PDB file of C-alpha atoms and ligand atoms in Angstrom:
ATOM      1  CA  MET A   1     107.474  92.093  90.490  1.00 46.00           C
ATOM      2  CA  THR A   2     108.234  95.776  90.645  1.00 52.00           C
ATOM      3  CA  THR A   3     111.463  97.279  89.451  1.00 66.00           C
ATOM      4  CA  LEU A   4     110.748 100.678  90.918  1.00 78.00           C
ATOM      5  CA  LYS A   5     113.713 102.261  92.639  1.00 87.00           C
ATOM      6  CA  ARG A   6     112.933 104.971  95.186  1.00 92.00           C
ATOM      7  CA  PRO A   7     115.044 108.129  94.771  1.00 91.00           C
ATOM      8  CA  ASP A   8     116.693 107.679  98.184  1.00 93.00           C
ATOM      9  CA  GLY A   9     117.014 103.900  97.895  1.00 94.00           C
ATOM     10  CA  ARG A  10     114.405 103.045 100.549  1.00 97.00           C
ATOM     11  CA  LYS A  11     112.345  99.854 100.468  1.00 96.00           C
ATOM     12  CA  VAL A  12     108.676 100.387  99.565  1.00 96.00           C
ATOM     13  CA  ASP A  13     107.569 100.027 103.207  1.00 96.00           C
ATOM     14  CA  GLU A  14     110.553 101.856 104.719  1.00 97.00           C
ATOM     15  CA  LEU A  15     109.999 105.084 106.638  1.00 98.00           C
ATOM     16  CA  ARG A  16     112.457 107.938 106.595  1.00 98.00           C
ATOM     17  CA  PRO A  17     114.625 108.172 109.740  1.00 98.00           C
ATOM     18  CA  ILE A  18     112.493 109.584 112.580  1.00 98.00           C
ATOM     19  CA  LYS A  19     113.500 111.678 115.585  1.00 98.00           C
ATOM     20  CA  ALA A  20     111.022 112.756 118.254  1.00 98.00           C
ATOM     21  CA  LYS A  21     111.355 114.718 121.471  1.00 98.00           C
ATOM     22  CA  VAL A  22     108.963 116.324 123.929  1.00 98.00           C
ATOM     23  CA  GLY A  23     109.481 119.441 126.055  1.00 97.00           C
ATOM     24  CA  VAL A  24     111.239 121.435 123.340  1.00 98.00           C
ATOM     25  CA  VAL A  25     109.411 124.729 124.122  1.00 98.00           C
ATOM     26  CA  PRO A  26     109.828 125.323 127.869  1.00 96.00           C
ATOM     27  CA  ASN A  27     107.242 128.131 128.161  1.00 96.00           C
ATOM     28  CA  ALA A  28     104.445 126.100 126.547  1.00 98.00           C
ATOM     29  CA  ASP A  29     102.131 123.842 128.576  1.00 98.00           C
ATOM     30  CA  GLY A  30     103.246 120.979 126.351  1.00 98.00           C
ATOM     31  CA  SER A  31     105.485 120.709 123.315  1.00 98.00           C
ATOM     32  CA  ALA A  32     107.109 118.283 120.918  1.00 98.00           C
ATOM     33  CA  MET A  33     109.356 117.997 117.896  1.00 98.00           C
ATOM     34  CA  PHE A  34     108.781 115.355 115.237  1.00 98.00           C
ATOM     35  CA  GLN A  35     111.300 114.905 112.444  1.00 98.00           C
ATOM     36  CA  SER A  36     110.862 112.583 109.500  1.00 98.00           C
ATOM     37  CA  GLY A  37     113.826 112.713 107.124  1.00 98.00           C
ATOM     38  CA  ASP A  38     114.260 116.378 106.231  1.00 97.00           C
ATOM     39  CA  THR A  39     110.786 117.395 107.443  1.00 98.00           C
ATOM     40  CA  ILE A  40     110.751 118.947 110.924  1.00 98.00           C
ATOM     41  CA  ALA A  41     107.635 120.006 112.843  1.00 98.00           C
ATOM     42  CA  ILE A  42     107.460 121.679 116.249  1.00 98.00           C
ATOM     43  CA  ALA A  43     104.172 121.800 118.151  1.00 98.00           C
ATOM     44  CA  ALA A  44     103.462 123.933 121.216  1.00 98.00           C
ATOM     45  CA  VAL A  45     100.286 123.616 123.301  1.00 98.00           C
ATOM     46  CA  TYR A  46      98.798 126.446 125.381  1.00 98.00           C
ATOM     47  CA  GLY A  47      95.797 125.801 127.615  1.00 93.00           C
ATOM     48  CA  PRO A  48      93.153 124.782 128.376  1.00 95.00           C
ATOM     49  CA  LYS A  49      92.289 128.447 128.922  1.00 95.00           C
ATOM     50  CA  LYS A  50      89.094 130.489 128.791  1.00 92.00           C
ATOM     51  CA  MET A  51      87.852 130.948 125.219  1.00 91.00           C
ATOM     52  CA  HIS A  52      87.602 134.552 124.032  1.00 89.00           C
ATOM     53  CA  PRO A  53      85.440 136.015 122.575  1.00 89.00           C
ATOM     54  CA  GLN A  54      82.731 134.661 124.839  1.00 88.00           C
ATOM     55  CA  HIS A  55      80.331 133.898 121.980  1.00 91.00           C
ATOM     56  CA  SER A  56      82.830 131.314 120.651  1.00 88.00           C
ATOM     57  CA  GLN A  57      82.619 129.344 123.903  1.00 91.00           C
ATOM     58  CA  ASN A  58      80.907 125.970 123.837  1.00 92.00           C
ATOM     59  CA  PRO A  59      79.371 125.328 127.290  1.00 92.00           C
ATOM     60  CA  GLU A  60      79.154 121.587 126.528  1.00 94.00           C
ATOM     61  CA  LYS A  61      82.777 120.948 125.595  1.00 96.00           C
ATOM     62  CA  GLY A  62      86.177 122.475 125.035  1.00 96.00           C
ATOM     63  CA  THR A  63      87.564 123.556 121.684  1.00 97.00           C
ATOM     64  CA  LEU A  64      90.741 122.369 120.000  1.00 98.00           C
ATOM     65  CA  ARG A  65      92.270 125.153 117.908  1.00 97.00           C
ATOM     66  CA  CYS A  66      95.232 124.231 115.696  1.00 98.00           C
ATOM     67  CA  THR A  67      97.342 126.681 113.749  1.00 97.00           C
ATOM     68  CA  TYR A  68      99.682 125.189 111.140  1.00 97.00           C
ATOM     69  CA  ASN A  69     102.398 127.422 109.759  1.00 96.00           C
ATOM     70  CA  MET A  70     105.183 126.709 107.308  1.00 95.00           C
ATOM     71  CA  ASN A  71     108.093 129.003 108.091  1.00 94.00           C
ATOM     72  CA  SER A  72     109.401 131.122 105.225  1.00 91.00           C
ATOM     73  CA  PHE A  73     112.837 129.477 105.462  1.00 92.00           C
ATOM     74  CA  SER A  74     111.458 125.900 105.545  1.00 93.00           C
ATOM     75  CA  VAL A  75     111.860 125.340 101.805  1.00 92.00           C
ATOM     76  CA  THR A  76     114.721 126.294  99.493  1.00 87.00           C
ATOM     77  CA  GLU A  77     112.624 128.836  97.658  1.00 86.00           C
ATOM     78  CA  ARG A  78     111.444 131.184 100.434  1.00 83.00           C
ATOM     79  CA  ILE A  79     107.686 131.233 100.903  1.00 84.00           C
ATOM     80  CA  ARG A  80     105.384 133.725 102.563  1.00 83.00           C
ATOM     81  CA  SER A  81     104.584 132.235 105.970  1.00 75.00           C
ATOM     82  CA  GLY A  82     101.403 132.921 107.924  1.00 75.00           C
ATOM     83  CA  PRO A  83      97.783 132.200 107.071  1.00 83.00           C
ATOM     84  CA  ASN A  84      96.949 131.173 103.498  1.00 93.00           C
ATOM     85  CA  LYS A  85      94.471 128.710 102.004  1.00 95.00           C
ATOM     86  CA  ARG A  86      96.799 125.713 102.339  1.00 95.00           C
ATOM     87  CA  ALA A  87      97.739 126.516 105.943  1.00 96.00           C
ATOM     88  CA  MET A  88      94.081 127.035 106.881  1.00 96.00           C
ATOM     89  CA  GLU A  89      93.134 123.696 105.322  1.00 97.00           C
ATOM     90  CA  ILE A  90      95.920 121.827 107.115  1.00 98.00           C
ATOM     91  CA  SER A  91      95.038 123.532 110.435  1.00 98.00           C
ATOM     92  CA  LYS A  92      91.443 122.314 110.106  1.00 98.00           C
ATOM     93  CA  ILE A  93      92.502 118.806 109.080  1.00 98.00           C
ATOM     94  CA  THR A  94      94.845 118.631 112.064  1.00 98.00           C
ATOM     95  CA  GLU A  95      91.951 119.494 114.382  1.00 98.00           C
ATOM     96  CA  TRP A  96      89.763 116.810 112.798  1.00 98.00           C
ATOM     97  CA  ALA A  97      92.569 114.230 113.017  1.00 98.00           C
ATOM     98  CA  LEU A  98      93.095 114.859 116.742  1.00 98.00           C
ATOM     99  CA  GLU A  99      89.615 115.660 118.089  1.00 98.00           C
ATOM    100  CA  PRO A 100      88.384 112.027 118.173  1.00 97.00           C
ATOM    101  CA  VAL A 101      90.969 111.104 120.840  1.00 98.00           C
ATOM    102  CA  LEU A 102      90.583 114.213 123.005  1.00 98.00           C
ATOM    103  CA  MET A 103      88.205 114.275 125.985  1.00 97.00           C
ATOM    104  CA  LEU A 104      86.969 117.755 125.168  1.00 96.00           C
ATOM    105  CA  ASP A 105      83.997 117.399 127.534  1.00 96.00           C
ATOM    106  CA  LYS A 106      86.473 117.715 130.449  1.00 96.00           C
ATOM    107  CA  PHE A 107      86.998 121.424 129.793  1.00 95.00           C
ATOM    108  CA  PRO A 108      83.750 123.112 128.683  1.00 95.00           C
ATOM    109  CA  SER A 109      83.915 126.745 127.502  1.00 94.00           C
ATOM    110  CA  GLN A 110      87.719 126.495 127.275  1.00 97.00           C
ATOM    111  CA  VAL A 111      90.144 126.303 124.376  1.00 97.00           C
ATOM    112  CA  VAL A 112      93.374 124.415 123.813  1.00 98.00           C
ATOM    113  CA  ASP A 113      95.650 126.140 121.337  1.00 98.00           C
ATOM    114  CA  VAL A 114      98.146 124.084 119.346  1.00 98.00           C
ATOM    115  CA  HIS A 115     100.676 126.025 117.297  1.00 98.00           C
ATOM    116  CA  ILE A 116     102.476 123.915 114.700  1.00 98.00           C
ATOM    117  CA  ASN A 117     105.515 125.301 112.969  1.00 98.00           C
ATOM    118  CA  ILE A 118     107.223 123.569 110.089  1.00 98.00           C
ATOM    119  CA  ILE A 119     110.810 124.666 110.295  1.00 97.00           C
ATOM    120  CA  GLN A 120     112.023 122.438 107.458  1.00 97.00           C
ATOM    121  CA  ALA A 121     109.844 120.898 104.748  1.00 97.00           C
ATOM    122  CA  ASP A 122     110.454 117.916 102.487  1.00 97.00           C
ATOM    123  CA  ALA A 123     106.844 116.669 102.072  1.00 97.00           C
ATOM    124  CA  GLY A 124     104.666 115.030 104.700  1.00 98.00           C
ATOM    125  CA  THR A 125     104.521 118.181 106.813  1.00 98.00           C
ATOM    126  CA  ARG A 126     100.850 117.714 107.775  1.00 98.00           C
ATOM    127  CA  CYS A 127     101.644 114.219 109.079  1.00 98.00           C
ATOM    128  CA  ALA A 128     104.715 115.423 110.987  1.00 98.00           C
ATOM    129  CA  GLY A 129     102.636 118.301 112.392  1.00 98.00           C
ATOM    130  CA  ILE A 130      99.870 115.936 113.559  1.00 98.00           C
ATOM    131  CA  ASN A 131     102.450 113.606 115.159  1.00 98.00           C
ATOM    132  CA  ALA A 132     104.131 116.494 116.981  1.00 98.00           C
ATOM    133  CA  ALA A 133     100.752 117.939 118.043  1.00 98.00           C
ATOM    134  CA  ALA A 134      99.506 114.604 119.432  1.00 98.00           C
ATOM    135  CA  MET A 135     102.690 114.264 121.488  1.00 98.00           C
ATOM    136  CA  ALA A 136     102.529 117.876 122.671  1.00 98.00           C
ATOM    137  CA  LEU A 137      98.892 117.437 123.790  1.00 98.00           C
ATOM    138  CA  ALA A 138      99.836 114.339 125.793  1.00 98.00           C
ATOM    139  CA  HIS A 139     102.832 116.205 127.238  1.00 98.00           C
ATOM    140  CA  ALA A 140     100.502 119.063 128.262  1.00 97.00           C
ATOM    141  CA  GLY A 141      98.371 116.542 130.177  1.00 97.00           C
ATOM    142  CA  ILE A 142      95.265 117.043 128.045  1.00 97.00           C
ATOM    143  CA  PRO A 143      93.026 114.012 128.692  1.00 97.00           C
ATOM    144  CA  MET A 144      93.264 111.668 125.695  1.00 97.00           C
ATOM    145  CA  ARG A 145      91.690 108.289 124.946  1.00 97.00           C
ATOM    146  CA  ASP A 146      94.468 107.239 122.585  1.00 98.00           C
ATOM    147  CA  MET A 147      97.477 108.532 120.621  1.00 98.00           C
ATOM    148  CA  VAL A 148      97.303 109.646 116.977  1.00 98.00           C
ATOM    149  CA  SER A 149     100.045 108.648 114.540  1.00 98.00           C
ATOM    150  CA  SER A 150     100.125 109.998 111.026  1.00 98.00           C
ATOM    151  CA  ILE A 151     101.925 108.858 107.888  1.00 98.00           C
ATOM    152  CA  SER A 152     101.586 109.422 104.193  1.00 97.00           C
ATOM    153  CA  VAL A 153     101.370 106.500 101.803  1.00 97.00           C
ATOM    154  CA  GLY A 154     101.295 106.851  98.079  1.00 93.00           C
ATOM    155  CA  LYS A 155     101.731 105.415  94.678  1.00 92.00           C
ATOM    156  CA  LEU A 156     104.707 106.040  92.416  1.00 92.00           C
ATOM    157  CA  ASP A 157     103.443 105.077  88.995  1.00 90.00           C
ATOM    158  CA  LYS A 158     101.876 101.696  89.990  1.00 90.00           C
ATOM    159  CA  THR A 159     103.861 100.906  93.122  1.00 93.00           C
ATOM    160  CA  ILE A 160     102.611 101.671  96.637  1.00 95.00           C
ATOM    161  CA  VAL A 161     105.225 103.190  98.956  1.00 96.00           C
ATOM    162  CA  VAL A 162     105.160 104.711 102.449  1.00 97.00           C
ATOM    163  CA  ASP A 163     106.324 108.119 103.641  1.00 97.00           C
ATOM    164  CA  LEU A 164     106.843 110.045 100.390  1.00 96.00           C
ATOM    165  CA  ASN A 165     109.516 112.709 100.323  1.00 96.00           C
ATOM    166  CA  LYS A 166     109.340 115.758  98.042  1.00 95.00           C
ATOM    167  CA  ALA A 167     111.207 114.071  95.166  1.00 93.00           C
ATOM    168  CA  GLU A 168     108.589 111.300  95.294  1.00 93.00           C
ATOM    169  CA  GLU A 169     105.652 113.703  95.550  1.00 90.00           C
ATOM    170  CA  ASP A 170     106.958 115.263  92.339  1.00 89.00           C
ATOM    171  CA  TRP A 171     107.317 111.843  90.620  1.00 87.00           C
ATOM    172  CA  GLU A 172     106.571 112.220  86.909  1.00 86.00           C
ATOM    173  CA  GLU A 173     107.000 108.755  85.415  1.00 86.00           C
ATOM    174  CA  GLY A 174     104.102 106.496  84.441  1.00 86.00           C
ATOM    175  CA  GLU A 175     100.920 107.324  86.315  1.00 86.00           C
ATOM    176  CA  GLY A 176     102.788 109.935  88.368  1.00 84.00           C
ATOM    177  CA  PRO A 177     102.392 110.307  92.146  1.00 87.00           C
ATOM    178  CA  THR A 178      99.415 109.725  94.424  1.00 92.00           C
ATOM    179  CA  ASP A 179      99.700 111.073  97.957  1.00 94.00           C
ATOM    180  CA  ILE A 180      97.504 109.678 100.751  1.00 97.00           C
ATOM    181  CA  PRO A 181      98.143 111.129 104.216  1.00 98.00           C
ATOM    182  CA  VAL A 182      96.480 108.942 106.857  1.00 98.00           C
ATOM    183  CA  SER A 183      96.168 109.444 110.616  1.00 98.00           C
ATOM    184  CA  LEU A 184      95.310 106.544 112.894  1.00 98.00           C
ATOM    185  CA  THR A 185      94.744 105.911 116.569  1.00 98.00           C
ATOM    186  CA  HIS A 186      96.812 103.178 118.205  1.00 97.00           C
ATOM    187  CA  SER A 187      93.677 101.015 118.243  1.00 96.00           C
ATOM    188  CA  GLY A 188      93.601 101.265 114.433  1.00 96.00           C
ATOM    189  CA  GLU A 189      90.790 103.762 113.903  1.00 97.00           C
ATOM    190  CA  ILE A 190      91.351 106.156 110.991  1.00 98.00           C
ATOM    191  CA  THR A 191      90.803 109.772 112.094  1.00 98.00           C
ATOM    192  CA  HIS A 192      92.004 111.417 108.877  1.00 97.00           C
ATOM    193  CA  LEU A 193      92.551 110.367 105.292  1.00 98.00           C
ATOM    194  CA  GLN A 194      93.161 112.508 102.230  1.00 97.00           C
ATOM    195  CA  LEU A 195      93.749 111.457  98.673  1.00 95.00           C
ATOM    196  CA  ASP A 196      95.572 113.481  96.078  1.00 89.00           C
ATOM    197  CA  GLY A 197      95.820 111.597  92.774  1.00 88.00           C
ATOM    198  CA  LYS A 198      94.253 108.461  91.308  1.00 88.00           C
ATOM    199  CA  ILE A 199      94.127 104.964  92.793  1.00 92.00           C
ATOM    200  CA  SER A 200      91.897 101.880  92.447  1.00 94.00           C
ATOM    201  CA  GLY A 201      89.809 100.662  95.387  1.00 94.00           C
ATOM    202  CA  LYS A 202      91.977  97.531  95.664  1.00 95.00           C
ATOM    203  CA  GLN A 203      95.227  99.495  95.786  1.00 95.00           C
ATOM    204  CA  LEU A 204      93.713 101.981  98.239  1.00 96.00           C
ATOM    205  CA  ASN A 205      93.006  99.092 100.620  1.00 96.00           C
ATOM    206  CA  GLU A 206      96.603  97.907 100.225  1.00 96.00           C
ATOM    207  CA  ALA A 207      97.854 101.449 100.858  1.00 97.00           C
ATOM    208  CA  ILE A 208      95.765 101.739 104.035  1.00 97.00           C
ATOM    209  CA  THR A 209      97.104  98.400 105.306  1.00 97.00           C
ATOM    210  CA  MET A 210     100.654  99.703 104.720  1.00 97.00           C
ATOM    211  CA  ALA A 211      99.789 102.979 106.471  1.00 98.00           C
ATOM    212  CA  LYS A 212      98.504 101.036 109.501  1.00 97.00           C
ATOM    213  CA  LYS A 213     101.769  99.099 109.760  1.00 97.00           C
ATOM    214  CA  ALA A 214     103.864 102.243 109.322  1.00 98.00           C
ATOM    215  CA  SER A 215     101.791 104.155 111.888  1.00 98.00           C
ATOM    216  CA  GLU A 216     102.669 101.519 114.499  1.00 98.00           C
ATOM    217  CA  LYS A 217     106.343 102.391 114.012  1.00 98.00           C
ATOM    218  CA  VAL A 218     105.508 106.090 114.398  1.00 98.00           C
ATOM    219  CA  TYR A 219     103.506 105.288 117.559  1.00 98.00           C
ATOM    220  CA  GLU A 220     106.434 103.435 119.159  1.00 98.00           C
ATOM    221  CA  ILE A 221     108.686 106.449 118.611  1.00 98.00           C
ATOM    222  CA  GLN A 222     106.079 108.871 120.007  1.00 98.00           C
ATOM    223  CA  LYS A 223     105.575 106.642 123.054  1.00 98.00           C
ATOM    224  CA  LYS A 224     109.319 106.331 123.680  1.00 98.00           C
ATOM    225  CA  ALA A 225     109.787 110.123 123.562  1.00 98.00           C
ATOM    226  CA  LEU A 226     106.891 110.695 125.978  1.00 97.00           C
ATOM    227  CA  LYS A 227     108.193 108.012 128.331  1.00 96.00           C
ATOM    228  CA  GLU A 228     111.680 109.525 128.303  1.00 93.00           C
ATOM    229  CA  ALA A 229     110.210 112.925 129.278  1.00 90.00           C
ATOM    230  CA  LEU A 230     108.211 111.363 132.139  1.00 85.00           C
ATOM    231  CA  GLU A 231     111.280 109.600 133.501  1.00 86.00           C
ATOM    232  CA  LYS A 232     113.251 112.864 133.724  1.00 78.00           C
TER     233      LYS A 232
HETATM  234  O1  CDP B 301     103.692 118.873 103.358  1.00 73.11           O
HETATM  235  P1  CDP B 301     102.531 118.059 102.916  1.00 73.11           P
HETATM  236  O2  CDP B 301     102.955 116.857 102.092  1.00 73.11           O
HETATM  237  O3  CDP B 301     101.626 117.679 104.042  1.00 73.11           O
HETATM  238  O4  CDP B 301     101.628 119.005 101.992  1.00 73.11           O
HETATM  239  P2  CDP B 301     101.722 119.400 100.436  1.00 73.11           P
HETATM  240  O5  CDP B 301     100.845 120.599 100.284  1.00 73.11           O
HETATM  241  O6  CDP B 301     101.434 118.198  99.611  1.00 73.11           O
HETATM  242  O7  CDP B 301     103.207 119.865 100.221  1.00 73.11           O
HETATM  243  C1  CDP B 301     104.216 118.974  99.881  1.00 73.11           C
HETATM  244  C2  CDP B 301     105.558 119.625 100.009  1.00 73.11           C
HETATM  245  O8  CDP B 301     105.692 120.629  99.020  1.00 73.11           O
HETATM  246  C3  CDP B 301     105.826 120.344 101.317  1.00 73.11           C
HETATM  247  O9  CDP B 301     106.152 119.484 102.377  1.00 73.11           O
HETATM  248  C4  CDP B 301     106.988 121.212 100.910  1.00 73.11           C
HETATM  249  O10 CDP B 301     108.184 120.451 100.865  1.00 73.11           O
HETATM  250  C5  CDP B 301     106.578 121.618  99.490  1.00 73.11           C
HETATM  251  N1  CDP B 301     105.906 122.940  99.444  1.00 73.11           N
HETATM  252  C6  CDP B 301     106.636 124.038  99.010  1.00 73.11           C
HETATM  253  O11 CDP B 301     107.805 123.894  98.686  1.00 73.11           O
HETATM  254  N2  CDP B 301     106.028 125.280  98.991  1.00 73.11           N
HETATM  255  C7  CDP B 301     104.740 125.442  99.356  1.00 73.11           C
HETATM  256  N3  CDP B 301     104.183 126.647  99.312  1.00 73.11           N
HETATM  257  C8  CDP B 301     103.998 124.331  99.791  1.00 73.11           C
HETATM  258  C9  CDP B 301     104.614 123.085  99.816  1.00 73.11           C
END
């Protein structure tokens, strides 16, 4: 039995409190806010629109272009916002996590732009960004086969926990932290998985099972927010 106590007292499989809302950026074609604990992401979708420059157009299918940005005021120690290696990596990962559910063949030669802004960060920003982006794409009416719900699971020393906050990502005791952000469709297909740290194959399987369960909770909240917007 584990004696591990999480810094904020959560159970190992307990998510941080989640808030989600669509239609938060009126001028965008679709938008959403996804908050998990103290991490807040806003996604705004523009398009589909003609891709410029012309040589970047794909006549067979549309292009999803995601831009992830952590605002300078999102963490206590101000950071330089805008493009950097980390932001470029997360932008690309967000595209890969979402592309499998998008029917890009419905808008050849066009582009859908998704701008993700992290206005407050306490770990798990890529997952919050992917959750907000998936909702914003649905809100914009982009044809989708399924929803994408993202959550990070991890290991604190030897114990697997879901939805790590920053204090947990910085865990120093024992084996230290392992962070595994995972994105899943509602039908259970993994569209994105990263692994930062060390974990055995057996524990990785356990972590993925926990991520699947947690992603269902995320999905229900995304669905509820989209339904509420439709009913308005
Ligand atoms: O945010 P996420 O967990 O997806 O990515 P990360 O690169 O593992 O960053 C973890 C956390 O570190 C962020 O959510 C921020 O709270 C913090 N961070 C920071 O304070 N300054 C940075 N330049 C990057 C991250």
